[in-house]
Short mmCIF file of C-alpha atoms in Angstrom, two decimals:
data_model
loop_
_atom_site.label_atom_id
_atom_site.label_comp_id
_atom_site.label_asym_id
_atom_site.label_seq_id
_atom_site.Cartn_x
_atom_site.Cartn_y
_atom_site.Cartn_z
CA MET A 1 -178.13 -59.91 44.75
CA PRO A 2 -174.93 -57.84 44.52
CA PRO A 3 -172.52 -58.90 47.30
CA SER A 4 -172.69 -55.43 48.89
CA LEU A 5 -176.27 -56.07 49.98
CA THR A 6 -175.38 -58.94 52.30
CA SER A 7 -172.78 -59.56 54.96
CA LEU A 8 -170.88 -62.78 55.59
CA THR A 9 -173.23 -63.47 58.50
CA ASP A 10 -176.25 -62.97 56.25
CA ASP A 11 -174.77 -65.29 53.62
CA ALA A 12 -174.12 -67.97 56.24
CA ARG A 13 -177.70 -67.79 57.55
CA ILE A 14 -179.09 -67.89 54.00
CA ALA A 15 -176.98 -70.96 53.25
CA LEU A 16 -178.26 -72.70 56.41
CA ASP A 17 -181.87 -71.92 55.45
CA ASN A 18 -181.28 -73.27 51.95
CA LEU A 19 -179.70 -76.43 53.33
CA GLY A 20 -182.76 -76.95 55.51
CA ASP A 21 -185.11 -76.38 52.58
CA ARG A 22 -183.20 -78.81 50.36
CA ALA A 23 -183.06 -81.48 53.06
CA SER A 24 -186.81 -81.20 53.50
CA SER A 25 -187.30 -81.32 49.73
CA LEU A 26 -185.56 -84.69 49.54
CA VAL A 27 -188.42 -86.14 51.58
CA ASN A 28 -191.18 -84.00 50.08
CA PRO A 29 -190.20 -82.29 46.77
CA SER A 30 -191.25 -78.65 46.86
CA ILE A 31 -190.83 -75.34 45.11
CA ARG A 32 -191.17 -71.86 46.64
CA LEU A 33 -193.17 -69.52 44.42
CA GLY A 34 -193.04 -65.83 45.27
CA VAL A 35 -196.10 -63.76 44.37
CA THR A 36 -195.75 -60.01 44.53
CA GLY A 37 -196.90 -56.92 42.73
CA LEU A 38 -197.25 -53.23 43.05
CA SER A 39 -200.33 -51.65 44.55
CA ARG A 40 -203.73 -52.65 43.08
CA ALA A 41 -202.20 -55.38 40.90
CA GLY A 42 -204.31 -58.19 42.42
CA LYS A 43 -201.93 -60.51 44.29
CA THR A 44 -204.61 -61.89 46.63
CA VAL A 45 -206.99 -62.48 43.73
CA PHE A 46 -204.28 -64.25 41.70
CA ILE A 47 -203.43 -66.72 44.46
CA SER A 48 -207.08 -67.37 45.31
CA SER A 49 -207.98 -68.08 41.67
CA LEU A 50 -204.90 -70.24 41.10
CA VAL A 51 -205.65 -72.43 44.10
CA HIS A 52 -209.41 -72.57 43.40
CA ASN A 53 -208.86 -73.69 39.81
CA LEU A 54 -206.38 -76.38 40.83
CA LEU A 55 -208.59 -77.71 43.62
CA ASN A 56 -211.81 -77.65 41.58
CA GLY A 57 -210.68 -78.92 38.21
CA GLY A 58 -210.74 -75.53 36.52
CA ARG A 59 -210.38 -75.05 32.80
CA LEU A 60 -206.59 -75.03 32.33
CA PRO A 61 -205.99 -76.24 28.75
CA LEU A 62 -202.48 -74.77 28.47
CA PHE A 63 -201.29 -76.28 31.76
CA GLU A 64 -200.05 -79.55 30.29
CA PRO A 65 -199.99 -81.76 33.42
CA VAL A 66 -203.69 -81.05 34.03
CA ARG A 67 -204.71 -81.17 30.36
CA SER A 68 -203.08 -84.56 29.86
CA GLY A 69 -204.67 -86.00 32.99
CA ARG A 70 -201.35 -86.66 34.69
CA VAL A 71 -202.38 -84.80 37.87
CA SER A 72 -204.37 -87.24 39.99
CA ARG A 73 -204.90 -85.34 43.22
CA VAL A 74 -204.63 -81.74 44.49
CA ARG A 75 -204.93 -80.71 48.13
CA LEU A 76 -204.02 -78.01 50.62
CA GLU A 77 -201.53 -79.02 53.29
CA PRO A 78 -199.98 -77.33 56.34
CA GLN A 79 -197.27 -74.90 55.33
CA PRO A 80 -193.67 -75.60 56.36
CA ASP A 81 -193.02 -72.22 58.05
CA ASP A 82 -194.95 -72.00 61.31
CA ALA A 83 -193.87 -68.41 62.01
CA ILE A 84 -195.44 -67.02 58.81
CA PRO A 85 -199.18 -66.23 58.76
CA ARG A 86 -201.22 -68.57 56.56
CA PHE A 87 -202.73 -67.11 53.39
CA GLN A 88 -206.43 -67.16 54.23
CA TYR A 89 -207.57 -68.79 51.02
CA GLU A 90 -210.97 -69.85 52.35
CA ASP A 91 -211.89 -66.32 53.42
CA HIS A 92 -210.73 -64.79 50.15
CA ILE A 93 -212.57 -67.28 47.93
CA GLN A 94 -215.70 -66.79 50.04
CA ALA A 95 -215.53 -63.06 49.29
CA LEU A 96 -214.99 -63.68 45.58
CA VAL A 97 -217.49 -66.47 44.95
CA ARG A 98 -220.33 -65.96 47.41
CA GLU A 99 -220.22 -62.26 48.29
CA ARG A 100 -218.91 -61.14 44.89
CA VAL A 101 -216.54 -58.58 46.40
CA TRP A 102 -212.81 -58.28 45.88
CA PRO A 103 -210.82 -59.50 48.90
CA ASP A 104 -208.63 -57.19 50.97
CA SER A 105 -205.24 -56.42 49.50
CA THR A 106 -201.94 -57.82 50.74
CA ARG A 107 -200.69 -55.99 53.84
CA ALA A 108 -198.05 -58.44 55.10
CA ILE A 109 -196.33 -61.67 54.16
CA SER A 110 -198.30 -64.92 54.12
CA GLU A 111 -197.86 -68.47 52.87
CA LEU A 112 -199.91 -71.38 51.57
CA ARG A 113 -198.92 -74.92 50.54
CA ILE A 114 -200.76 -76.78 47.80
CA THR A 115 -199.61 -80.30 46.90
CA LEU A 116 -200.11 -82.10 43.58
CA ASP A 117 -199.83 -85.86 43.05
CA TYR A 118 -198.94 -86.54 39.42
CA GLN A 119 -197.54 -89.12 37.03
CA SER A 120 -194.38 -88.09 35.27
CA ALA A 121 -194.50 -87.99 31.47
CA SER A 122 -191.18 -89.84 31.45
CA GLY A 123 -191.09 -93.53 32.22
CA TRP A 124 -187.52 -93.14 33.50
CA SER A 125 -188.60 -90.40 35.92
CA ARG A 126 -191.51 -92.52 37.17
CA MET A 127 -188.99 -95.13 38.33
CA PHE A 128 -187.15 -92.68 40.60
CA SER A 129 -189.74 -90.04 41.53
CA ARG A 130 -192.69 -90.46 43.83
CA GLY A 131 -194.73 -88.08 41.64
CA ARG A 132 -195.54 -85.44 44.24
CA LEU A 133 -194.77 -81.73 44.29
CA SER A 134 -195.63 -79.21 47.00
CA ILE A 135 -195.91 -75.58 45.92
CA ASP A 136 -195.23 -73.14 48.74
CA ILE A 137 -196.84 -69.87 47.64
CA VAL A 138 -195.25 -66.89 49.40
CA ASP A 139 -197.37 -63.73 49.13
CA TYR A 140 -195.72 -60.41 49.97
CA PRO A 141 -196.29 -56.72 49.14
CA GLY A 142 -194.36 -55.34 46.19
CA GLU A 143 -193.49 -52.30 48.28
CA TRP A 144 -191.25 -54.58 50.37
CA LEU A 145 -189.39 -55.65 47.25
CA LEU A 146 -188.77 -52.00 46.35
CA ASP A 147 -186.99 -51.65 49.70
CA LEU A 148 -184.21 -54.11 48.79
CA PRO A 149 -182.14 -51.57 46.79
CA LEU A 150 -181.90 -49.53 50.02
CA LEU A 151 -179.48 -52.15 51.35
CA ALA A 152 -176.86 -50.81 48.93
CA GLN A 153 -177.53 -47.14 49.75
CA ASP A 154 -176.24 -45.11 52.67
CA TYR A 155 -178.41 -42.39 54.17
CA ARG A 156 -176.83 -39.65 52.07
CA THR A 157 -177.49 -41.52 48.80
CA PHE A 158 -181.02 -42.42 49.87
CA SER A 159 -181.77 -38.78 50.71
CA ALA A 160 -180.33 -37.44 47.46
CA ASN A 161 -182.26 -39.94 45.31
CA THR A 162 -185.55 -39.46 47.16
CA VAL A 163 -185.42 -35.66 47.21
CA SER A 164 -184.43 -35.47 43.54
CA LEU A 165 -187.40 -37.64 42.57
CA ALA A 166 -189.73 -35.68 44.86
CA ARG A 167 -188.86 -32.44 43.06
CA SER A 168 -189.75 -33.82 39.61
CA GLY A 169 -193.05 -33.78 37.72
CA VAL A 170 -196.29 -34.15 39.61
CA ARG A 171 -194.37 -35.17 42.74
CA ALA A 172 -193.17 -31.59 43.17
CA GLU A 173 -196.66 -30.49 44.20
CA LEU A 174 -197.32 -33.59 46.32
CA SER A 175 -194.03 -33.21 48.22
CA ARG A 176 -194.29 -29.45 48.76
CA GLU A 177 -195.33 -29.57 52.43
CA TRP A 178 -192.80 -32.24 53.40
CA LEU A 179 -189.89 -30.57 51.57
CA ALA A 180 -190.74 -27.17 53.04
CA LEU A 181 -190.66 -28.67 56.52
CA ALA A 182 -187.43 -30.58 55.83
CA GLU A 183 -185.73 -27.43 54.52
CA SER A 184 -186.80 -25.43 57.59
CA VAL A 185 -185.14 -27.67 60.17
CA ASP A 186 -181.55 -27.37 61.32
CA ALA A 187 -180.23 -30.88 60.77
CA GLU A 188 -177.02 -30.13 62.65
CA ALA A 189 -178.89 -29.00 65.79
CA PRO A 190 -179.49 -31.44 68.68
CA GLY A 191 -181.89 -34.23 67.78
CA ASP A 192 -185.50 -33.57 68.72
CA GLU A 193 -188.08 -36.38 68.86
CA MET A 194 -191.01 -34.16 67.91
CA ALA A 195 -189.12 -32.73 64.93
CA ALA A 196 -188.31 -36.27 63.76
CA ARG A 197 -191.95 -37.26 64.16
CA ARG A 198 -193.25 -34.26 62.18
CA LEU A 199 -190.78 -34.97 59.39
CA SER A 200 -191.64 -38.67 59.17
CA GLU A 201 -195.40 -37.99 59.19
CA ALA A 202 -195.06 -35.39 56.42
CA PHE A 203 -192.87 -37.77 54.41
CA ALA A 204 -195.37 -40.63 54.84
CA ALA A 205 -198.23 -38.35 53.77
CA TYR A 206 -196.30 -37.50 50.59
CA LEU A 207 -195.78 -41.21 49.79
CA LYS A 208 -199.49 -41.94 50.37
CA ALA A 209 -200.48 -39.08 48.05
CA CYS A 210 -198.25 -40.57 45.34
CA LYS A 211 -199.89 -43.97 45.78
CA SER A 212 -203.48 -42.68 45.58
CA ASP A 213 -205.69 -43.78 42.69
CA GLU A 214 -205.57 -40.25 41.29
CA ARG A 215 -201.78 -40.48 40.80
CA SER A 216 -200.99 -44.23 40.71
CA LEU A 217 -197.24 -43.73 41.11
CA SER A 218 -195.19 -46.84 41.86
CA THR A 219 -191.70 -45.93 43.13
CA LEU A 220 -192.45 -45.42 46.83
CA PRO A 221 -189.76 -46.72 49.19
CA PRO A 222 -189.51 -47.14 52.13
CA GLY A 223 -192.45 -49.54 51.77
CA ARG A 224 -193.28 -49.85 55.47
CA PHE A 225 -194.17 -46.16 55.62
CA LEU A 226 -197.26 -47.14 53.62
CA MET A 227 -198.04 -50.29 55.64
CA PRO A 228 -196.31 -49.97 59.04
CA GLY A 229 -198.12 -52.82 60.83
CA ASP A 230 -196.77 -53.48 64.30
CA LEU A 231 -193.82 -51.12 63.65
CA ASP A 232 -196.10 -48.09 63.59
CA GLY A 233 -194.61 -45.39 65.82
CA SER A 234 -191.28 -47.19 66.27
CA PRO A 235 -187.99 -45.25 65.86
CA ALA A 236 -187.21 -47.45 62.81
CA LEU A 237 -190.16 -45.79 61.04
CA THR A 238 -189.70 -42.30 62.49
CA PHE A 239 -187.19 -40.78 60.09
CA SER A 240 -187.13 -38.85 56.84
CA PRO A 241 -184.73 -38.03 54.01
CA LEU A 242 -183.17 -34.57 54.24
CA PRO A 243 -182.70 -32.14 51.33
CA TYR A 244 -178.97 -31.69 51.92
CA VAL A 245 -176.70 -34.22 53.62
CA PRO A 246 -173.01 -33.25 53.79
CA GLU A 247 -170.28 -35.83 53.19
CA GLU A 248 -168.69 -35.24 56.59
CA ARG A 249 -169.86 -37.23 59.58
CA ALA A 250 -172.96 -35.93 61.36
CA PRO A 251 -172.35 -34.19 64.71
CA LYS A 252 -172.98 -36.55 67.60
CA GLY A 253 -176.51 -36.16 68.99
CA SER A 254 -177.69 -34.05 66.04
CA LEU A 255 -180.98 -34.46 64.16
CA ARG A 256 -179.04 -35.66 61.11
CA ALA A 257 -177.28 -38.30 63.19
CA MET A 258 -180.68 -39.41 64.52
CA MET A 259 -182.06 -39.70 60.96
CA GLU A 260 -179.04 -41.66 59.77
CA ARG A 261 -179.19 -44.04 62.73
CA ARG A 262 -182.90 -44.72 62.25
CA TYR A 263 -182.50 -45.23 58.51
CA GLU A 264 -179.83 -47.86 59.20
CA ALA A 265 -182.14 -49.41 61.81
CA TYR A 266 -184.89 -49.63 59.19
CA LYS A 267 -182.56 -51.57 56.92
CA SER A 268 -181.36 -53.92 59.65
CA VAL A 269 -184.72 -54.47 61.41
CA VAL A 270 -187.09 -54.46 58.41
CA VAL A 271 -185.33 -54.94 55.07
CA LYS A 272 -182.56 -57.42 55.84
CA PRO A 273 -184.79 -59.95 57.66
CA PHE A 274 -187.22 -59.95 54.73
CA PHE A 275 -184.40 -60.52 52.26
CA ARG A 276 -182.68 -63.19 54.34
CA GLU A 277 -185.68 -65.12 55.63
CA HIS A 278 -188.01 -64.93 52.64
CA PHE A 279 -186.75 -63.42 49.40
CA ALA A 280 -183.44 -65.31 49.30
CA ARG A 281 -185.32 -68.63 49.65
CA LEU A 282 -187.54 -68.23 46.57
CA ASP A 283 -187.18 -70.49 43.53
CA ARG A 284 -189.57 -68.73 41.15
CA GLN A 285 -191.38 -65.43 41.08
CA ILE A 286 -194.39 -63.76 39.51
CA VAL A 287 -194.59 -59.96 39.51
CA LEU A 288 -198.10 -58.59 38.92
CA ILE A 289 -198.62 -55.06 37.62
CA ASP A 290 -201.63 -52.89 36.89
CA ALA A 291 -200.39 -51.44 33.62
CA LEU A 292 -203.87 -50.31 32.59
CA GLN A 293 -204.19 -48.08 35.64
CA ALA A 294 -200.84 -46.46 34.86
CA ILE A 295 -201.78 -45.95 31.18
CA ASN A 296 -205.06 -44.41 32.29
CA ARG A 297 -203.18 -41.92 34.50
CA GLY A 298 -200.79 -40.82 31.77
CA GLU A 299 -197.13 -40.31 31.00
CA GLU A 300 -195.72 -39.82 34.48
CA ALA A 301 -197.47 -42.88 35.94
CA VAL A 302 -196.19 -45.05 33.05
CA HIS A 303 -192.60 -43.86 33.42
CA ASP A 304 -192.79 -44.31 37.19
CA LEU A 305 -194.03 -47.87 36.71
CA GLU A 306 -191.12 -48.51 34.35
CA ARG A 307 -188.72 -47.15 36.98
CA ALA A 308 -190.27 -49.29 39.73
CA LEU A 309 -190.12 -52.45 37.61
CA GLY A 310 -186.46 -51.73 36.90
CA ASP A 311 -185.82 -51.51 40.64
CA VAL A 312 -187.84 -54.70 41.24
CA LEU A 313 -186.14 -56.82 38.58
CA ALA A 314 -182.70 -55.57 39.65
CA CYS A 315 -183.32 -57.34 42.97
CA PHE A 316 -183.46 -60.78 41.36
CA ARG A 317 -180.48 -63.02 41.04
CA PRO A 318 -181.20 -64.76 37.74
CA GLY A 319 -179.67 -67.96 36.48
CA THR A 320 -179.97 -71.73 36.48
CA ASN A 321 -179.50 -73.44 39.82
CA SER A 322 -176.71 -75.96 40.09
CA LEU A 323 -176.55 -78.25 43.12
CA LEU A 324 -174.02 -75.95 44.81
CA SER A 325 -175.82 -72.68 44.02
CA SER A 326 -179.14 -74.07 45.22
CA LEU A 327 -177.55 -74.79 48.58
CA LEU A 328 -175.45 -71.67 49.09
CA GLY A 329 -177.00 -68.92 46.98
CA ARG A 330 -180.31 -69.99 45.52
CA ARG A 331 -181.20 -68.30 42.24
CA ILE A 332 -184.65 -67.40 40.93
CA ASP A 333 -184.56 -69.22 37.61
CA LYS A 334 -187.95 -68.10 36.29
CA VAL A 335 -189.66 -64.71 36.58
CA LEU A 336 -193.07 -63.94 35.14
CA VAL A 337 -194.18 -60.32 34.74
CA ALA A 338 -197.96 -60.31 34.30
CA ALA A 339 -200.18 -57.35 33.45
CA THR A 340 -203.46 -58.05 35.22
CA LYS A 341 -207.08 -57.08 34.50
CA SER A 342 -206.91 -57.93 30.80
CA ASP A 343 -210.65 -58.67 31.06
CA HIS A 344 -211.10 -54.87 31.11
CA LEU A 345 -210.10 -54.90 27.42
CA HIS A 346 -211.47 -56.66 24.36
CA HIS A 347 -209.28 -59.61 23.40
CA GLU A 348 -208.09 -57.70 20.30
CA SER A 349 -206.02 -55.49 22.66
CA HIS A 350 -204.55 -58.29 24.81
CA ASP A 351 -201.45 -58.76 22.65
CA ARG A 352 -200.98 -54.99 22.68
CA LEU A 353 -201.06 -55.00 26.48
CA GLU A 354 -198.37 -57.69 26.44
CA ARG A 355 -196.19 -55.61 24.13
CA ILE A 356 -196.56 -52.56 26.36
CA THR A 357 -195.61 -54.66 29.40
CA ALA A 358 -192.59 -56.07 27.57
CA ARG A 359 -191.54 -52.51 26.72
CA LEU A 360 -191.87 -51.51 30.39
CA VAL A 361 -189.38 -54.18 31.50
CA ASP A 362 -187.13 -54.36 28.45
CA ARG A 363 -184.28 -52.19 29.73
CA ALA A 364 -184.33 -53.84 33.15
CA ILE A 365 -184.24 -57.34 31.62
CA ARG A 366 -181.22 -56.47 29.51
CA ARG A 367 -179.49 -54.83 32.47
CA ILE A 368 -179.76 -57.89 34.73
CA GLY A 369 -178.86 -60.34 31.96
CA MET A 370 -182.14 -62.24 31.71
CA ALA A 371 -182.87 -61.35 28.08
CA GLY A 372 -183.99 -64.43 26.16
CA ALA A 373 -184.07 -66.81 29.10
CA GLY A 374 -185.85 -67.26 32.38
CA ILE A 375 -188.36 -64.44 32.02
CA GLU A 376 -191.79 -64.19 30.41
CA VAL A 377 -194.30 -61.38 29.96
CA MET A 378 -198.04 -61.88 29.51
CA ALA A 379 -201.45 -60.29 29.96
CA ILE A 380 -203.78 -62.14 32.31
CA ALA A 381 -206.98 -61.81 34.31
CA SER A 382 -206.83 -63.89 37.48
CA VAL A 383 -210.62 -63.62 37.68
CA ARG A 384 -212.55 -62.81 34.53
CA ALA A 385 -215.25 -60.35 35.59
CA THR A 386 -216.55 -59.54 32.09
CA ARG A 387 -217.64 -61.23 28.86
CA GLU A 388 -217.25 -59.92 25.33
CA ALA A 389 -220.03 -58.79 23.00
CA THR A 390 -220.66 -56.40 20.12
CA VAL A 391 -223.05 -53.47 19.76
CA THR A 392 -224.09 -51.49 16.69
CA GLU A 393 -223.91 -47.74 16.97
CA GLY A 394 -224.30 -45.33 14.07
CA GLY A 395 -223.96 -48.16 11.61
CA HIS A 396 -220.66 -49.31 13.14
CA VAL A 397 -220.14 -52.56 15.04
CA LEU A 398 -218.20 -51.94 18.23
CA PRO A 399 -216.51 -54.61 20.38
CA VAL A 400 -217.57 -54.18 24.02
CA ILE A 401 -217.17 -55.88 27.37
CA VAL A 402 -220.16 -56.65 29.58
CA GLY A 403 -220.06 -56.82 33.36
CA THR A 404 -221.48 -55.46 36.60
CA PRO A 405 -219.72 -52.22 37.60
CA MET A 406 -219.05 -51.85 41.30
CA ALA A 407 -221.37 -49.60 43.29
CA GLY A 408 -220.35 -45.98 42.88
CA GLU A 409 -218.53 -46.45 39.56
CA THR A 410 -219.45 -43.83 36.97
CA ILE A 411 -219.53 -43.59 33.19
CA GLY A 412 -220.25 -40.03 32.17
CA SER A 413 -223.13 -38.89 34.34
CA GLU A 414 -224.33 -42.43 35.11
CA VAL A 415 -223.62 -43.82 38.59
CA PHE A 416 -223.92 -47.60 39.03
CA ASP A 417 -225.53 -49.39 41.96
CA GLY A 418 -223.44 -52.58 41.88
CA LEU A 419 -226.39 -54.70 40.67
CA ARG A 420 -227.01 -53.79 37.04
CA LYS A 421 -224.91 -55.09 34.16
CA THR A 422 -223.76 -52.76 31.41
CA ALA A 423 -221.82 -52.87 28.16
CA VAL A 424 -218.65 -50.74 27.98
CA PHE A 425 -216.54 -49.87 24.96
CA PRO A 426 -213.12 -50.04 26.60
CA GLY A 427 -211.16 -48.33 23.85
CA ASP A 428 -208.08 -49.62 22.03
CA LEU A 429 -204.47 -49.73 23.08
CA PRO A 430 -201.91 -48.53 20.51
CA ALA A 431 -200.49 -51.12 18.11
CA SER A 432 -196.96 -50.00 18.97
CA PRO A 433 -195.97 -49.42 22.61
CA ASP A 434 -193.41 -46.83 21.54
CA VAL A 435 -196.10 -44.14 21.22
CA LEU A 436 -196.59 -44.25 25.00
CA PHE A 437 -192.93 -43.47 25.58
CA ARG A 438 -191.81 -41.11 22.82
CA GLY A 439 -194.70 -40.51 20.45
CA ALA A 440 -195.28 -41.98 17.00
CA ASP A 441 -192.87 -39.51 15.33
CA GLY A 442 -190.35 -39.24 18.14
CA GLY A 443 -192.26 -36.36 19.72
CA GLN A 444 -194.56 -36.28 22.72
CA PRO A 445 -196.05 -39.54 24.01
CA GLU A 446 -199.60 -40.30 22.93
CA PHE A 447 -202.05 -41.94 25.33
CA PRO A 448 -205.29 -43.65 24.29
CA GLU A 449 -208.62 -42.98 25.91
CA ILE A 450 -209.52 -46.06 27.94
CA ASN A 451 -212.88 -46.43 29.66
CA PHE A 452 -211.54 -47.96 32.85
CA VAL A 453 -214.37 -49.21 35.07
CA ARG A 454 -214.04 -51.50 38.09
CA PHE A 455 -216.31 -54.52 37.83
CA ARG A 456 -217.62 -56.87 40.51
CA PRO A 457 -216.47 -60.50 40.47
CA PRO A 458 -218.70 -62.66 38.23
CA ALA A 459 -221.74 -64.57 39.42
CA LEU A 460 -220.90 -68.28 39.25
CA GLU A 461 -223.48 -70.88 38.41
CA GLU A 462 -223.78 -74.12 40.36
CA THR A 463 -223.46 -77.65 39.04
CA SER A 464 -226.20 -80.21 39.50
CA GLY A 465 -224.40 -81.35 42.63
CA GLY A 466 -224.63 -77.87 44.11
CA LEU A 467 -220.90 -77.16 43.74
CA LYS A 468 -219.66 -73.82 42.47
CA LEU A 469 -217.85 -73.99 39.16
CA SER A 470 -214.21 -72.90 39.10
CA VAL A 471 -213.37 -69.22 38.86
CA PRO A 472 -213.10 -68.03 35.21
CA HIS A 473 -209.80 -66.49 34.17
CA ILE A 474 -207.69 -65.39 31.22
CA ARG A 475 -204.32 -67.14 30.68
CA LEU A 476 -203.91 -68.36 34.24
CA ASP A 477 -203.13 -71.77 32.69
CA ARG A 478 -200.40 -70.25 30.55
CA ALA A 479 -198.88 -68.64 33.66
CA LEU A 480 -198.95 -71.99 35.50
CA GLN A 481 -197.30 -73.77 32.61
CA PHE A 482 -194.42 -71.29 32.52
CA LEU A 483 -193.90 -71.26 36.30
CA LEU A 484 -194.45 -74.94 37.13
CA GLY A 485 -194.76 -77.04 33.97
CA ASP A 486 -191.15 -78.25 33.91
CA ARG A 487 -191.31 -79.35 37.56
CA LEU A 488 -194.30 -81.58 36.74
CA ALA A 489 -192.88 -83.04 33.53
#
């Protein structure tokens, strides 16, 4: 994090937290894995599948410690942070496996500890290590991560950036009501609670419209306006950017002074505690994105996702941890950016989805200095809801995916009931990601037609002992190897 985002007091508290974590890790070696993602990316599903596959001996051929048989025992244990809600793994896996419904999305921070007993591959390490690693999985909404850049912005900068974005592209129509209201108020007049409330409600409605499935836009700070929780109605969430904020100091008691004060309160009450108590303590991070949804919505959604990922990756402090840095200013030394729902495509397009994802984060990676080290991009499906097949149509063999569309999903004029399986030709992604950004000949971007249908979780068969088999996935083992393989070597 740039120094301007934290004060000396913040740095001291972060250092104390890191000292406590490291002292605890001497007794019980552990690693803190952050799991986040932008809306609809599947954070809850990812964690549930990861834990279920580890606990139930899932098929993980690319996760070397499991493939080689060096992992002898896996179990859930009480988490180290008593003040953080527990990730309700049992409820989520019940929804996935027995009810075949997708669990509720992440609305707040939660944590889960899973511990692995293993034998080191090195005889030297086996002499000095007890062969145990606890993985503390910290689940938090990606919208909270997008708030961190606000720590470096004053109210005037925040207003200018937000209003400029709101006046561009499709946002111009979505923000019309809020901007009209904001332009009609006299910001230099005495502060009025009802005016502040009307402005904040109109601003929140604009952000929610941007987030809707029809738009699928990603750059939406402040994040708590979309998921207020117990802060709903508080002054810290009752403010709005203003179209014009002069450089001179706001008149005392004015509406502008009220907005500025509440914006600063939002940073100090909401954003800073998240950064200090959670984000600054992470060792590794996975960022999940729904690139297919953005591609399906077109040019503006793709560019907005690229912008949001740039803001997200700019929050990370990359680099290798030395003993001193791990105590005073812990760095996130590995970041995985994963495009989810690859089971909605035929495998022939998976590498294309990875190239598109790499293109989305390329500029951000180079800007923060992580190019070539510490970051990986891949296409995954935390839960594989489809299987692949081929159909012959008009003398041509078409690759299709087969699954059970969710009730209410439509293909053409056909509406599905959530019970019947169907075969879907998903379409092909372009061989070169550049056509999505500038067009094949440097002209307008070109977007493929993708038949994007939401499928129910798969029906799992039972073993002879009556136990459910592990949740099927695509490349979850590869993700685990990148994030954790070296710590289990």
